[in-house]
Coordinates of C-alpha atoms and ligand atoms in Angstrom, one line a residue:
M1 CA -0.6 -35.0 23.3
H2 CA -3.3 -35.1 26.0
A3 CA -6.8 -34.3 24.8
R4 CA -7.0 -31.2 26.9
Q5 CA -3.7 -29.8 25.4
K6 CA -4.9 -30.6 21.9
Q7 CA -8.1 -28.7 22.5
L8 CA -6.1 -25.7 23.7
A9 CA -3.8 -25.8 20.6
I10 CA -6.8 -25.9 18.3
G11 CA -8.4 -23.0 20.1
T12 CA -5.2 -20.9 19.7
A13 CA -4.9 -21.7 16.0
W14 CA -8.5 -20.7 15.4
L15 CA -8.0 -17.4 17.2
L16 CA -4.9 -16.6 15.2
A17 CA -6.6 -17.4 11.9
A18 CA -9.6 -15.3 12.9
G19 CA -7.3 -12.4 13.7
L20 CA -5.4 -12.6 10.4
A21 CA -8.6 -12.9 8.4
S22 CA -10.2 -9.8 10.0
P23 CA -10.0 -6.8 7.7
A24 CA -10.2 -4.5 10.7
F25 CA -6.6 -5.5 11.5
A26 CA -5.2 -6.2 8.1
Q27 CA -6.4 -3.2 6.1
P28 CA -6.2 0.5 6.9
P29 CA -9.2 2.5 5.7
E30 CA -9.0 4.0 2.2
P31 CA -7.6 7.6 2.6
T32 CA -10.2 8.9 0.1
D33 CA -9.6 12.6 0.5
L34 CA -5.9 12.4 0.0
I35 CA -6.3 10.1 -3.0
D36 CA -8.7 12.7 -4.5
Q37 CA -6.6 15.7 -3.7
Q38 CA -3.5 14.0 -5.2
H39 CA -5.4 12.6 -8.2
C40 CA -3.8 9.1 -7.6
M41 CA -6.7 7.5 -9.5
F42 CA -6.0 9.7 -12.6
C43 CA -3.2 7.3 -13.5
H44 CA -3.6 4.3 -11.1
T45 CA -6.3 1.8 -10.5
I46 CA -6.5 -0.8 -7.8
D47 CA -6.1 -3.8 -10.1
A48 CA -5.7 -2.9 -13.7
P49 CA -2.4 -1.4 -15.1
F50 CA -3.3 1.7 -17.0
L51 CA -1.0 4.8 -17.3
A52 CA 0.8 3.4 -14.3
P53 CA 1.2 0.1 -12.5
S54 CA -1.9 -0.9 -10.5
F55 CA -1.8 -0.6 -6.7
R56 CA -2.1 -4.4 -6.5
Q57 CA 1.0 -4.8 -8.6
I58 CA 2.9 -2.3 -6.5
A59 CA 1.8 -4.0 -3.3
D60 CA 2.9 -7.4 -4.7
R61 CA 6.3 -6.1 -5.6
Y62 CA 7.0 -4.3 -2.3
R63 CA 5.0 -6.0 0.4
E64 CA 7.8 -8.3 1.5
K65 CA 10.7 -5.9 1.0
P66 CA 12.2 -4.3 4.2
N67 CA 12.3 -0.5 4.1
A68 CA 10.2 -0.4 0.9
S69 CA 7.6 1.9 2.5
E70 CA 10.2 4.5 3.5
M71 CA 11.6 4.4 -0.1
L72 CA 8.1 4.8 -1.6
E73 CA 7.1 7.6 0.8
Q74 CA 10.2 9.5 -0.1
K75 CA 9.5 8.9 -3.8
L76 CA 5.9 10.0 -3.5
R77 CA 7.0 13.3 -2.0
L78 CA 10.3 14.0 -3.7
G79 CA 10.4 11.9 -6.8
G80 CA 13.1 9.5 -7.9
K81 CA 14.0 7.2 -10.8
A82 CA 11.4 5.1 -12.5
H83 CA 11.1 1.5 -11.4
W84 CA 8.4 0.3 -13.8
G85 CA 9.1 1.9 -17.2
D86 CA 10.3 5.2 -18.6
M87 CA 7.7 7.4 -17.2
P88 CA 8.4 8.7 -13.7
M89 CA 5.5 9.7 -11.4
P90 CA 4.9 13.5 -11.4
L91 CA 5.8 15.4 -8.2
P92 CA 3.1 16.4 -5.7
A93 CA 3.1 20.0 -7.0
D94 CA 2.0 18.7 -10.4
R95 CA -0.5 16.3 -8.8
G96 CA -2.5 18.8 -6.7
G97 CA -0.3 20.3 -4.0
P98 CA 2.3 19.6 -1.3
L99 CA 2.3 16.2 0.5
S100 CA 3.3 16.0 4.1
P101 CA 5.4 13.0 5.3
E102 CA 2.4 11.8 7.4
D103 CA 0.1 11.9 4.4
A104 CA 2.7 10.1 2.3
H105 CA 2.9 7.4 5.0
T106 CA -0.9 7.1 5.1
L107 CA -1.1 6.7 1.3
I108 CA 1.8 4.1 1.1
D109 CA 0.4 2.1 4.0
W110 CA -2.9 1.9 2.1
V111 CA -1.3 1.1 -1.3
L112 CA 0.8 -1.8 0.2
T113 CA -2.4 -3.5 1.5
Q114 CA -4.1 -3.6 -1.8
Ligands
HEC1 C1 0.1 11.5 -13.6 C2 0.1 10.1 -13.3 C3 0.2 9.6 -11.9 C4 -0.4 10.1 -10.7 C5 -1.4 11.2 -10.6 C6 0.0 9.2 -9.6 N1 0.9 8.3 -10.1 FE1 1.9 6.9 -9.0 N2 2.9 6.3 -10.6 C7 2.8 6.8 -11.9 C8 3.7 6.2 -12.8 C9 3.9 6.5 -14.3 C10 4.4 5.3 -12.0 C11 5.6 4.3 -12.4 C12 6.8 5.0 -12.1 C13 8.0 4.1 -12.1 O1 8.3 3.5 -13.1 O2 8.6 4.0 -11.0 C14 3.9 5.4 -10.7 C15 4.4 4.6 -9.6 C16 3.9 4.6 -8.3 C17 4.3 3.9 -7.2 C18 5.5 2.9 -7.2 C19 6.8 3.6 -7.2 C20 8.0 2.7 -7.4 O3 9.1 3.2 -7.1 O4 7.9 1.5 -7.7 C21 3.5 4.2 -6.1 C22 3.7 3.6 -4.7 C23 2.6 5.1 -6.6 N3 2.8 5.4 -7.9 C24 1.6 5.7 -5.8 C25 0.8 6.8 -6.1 C26 0.0 7.5 -5.2 C27 -0.3 7.1 -3.8 C28 -0.6 8.5 -5.9 C29 -1.5 9.6 -5.4 C30 -0.8 10.4 -4.3 C31 0.0 8.5 -7.3 N4 0.8 7.4 -7.4 C32 -0.4 9.4 -8.3 C33 1.9 7.8 -12.3 C34 1.1 8.5 -11.5

């Protein structure tokens, strides 16, 4: 490789690395109002399993799975069978009120980046 080409390659790699490391791209902001309204933190924490799996465990389990977010959004709104133990998550009505598809999407996007 010529020196000039090499310099270009290094420059590109550095830009890519900087882009990936930047939280502005990698992580959506925490949807605090929704989390409060739906009492997510009543049962979940970010990193310690409590009454429910931690959001980090959930993110680790589903991050690489195709279509996982659609499945989780559905489940958050309509319920479904338990994936972690015997206790299913309560429905939105029992958590603080109805949850729109957009809000479910926002929440799952955020959970999966923890
Ligand atoms: C009353 C307790 C409780 C509340 C409130 C709660 N969860 Fe859960 N959540 C659970 C339990 C228990 C599980 C494990 C269910 C299972 O085994 O699939 C769970 C599982 C999950 C999962 C993984 C589902 C799966 O199929 O693997 C996600 C994602 C999740 N919760 C997100 C949320 C979000 C976002 C909120 C707030 C909108 C929330 N939870 C509020 C108890 C709760």
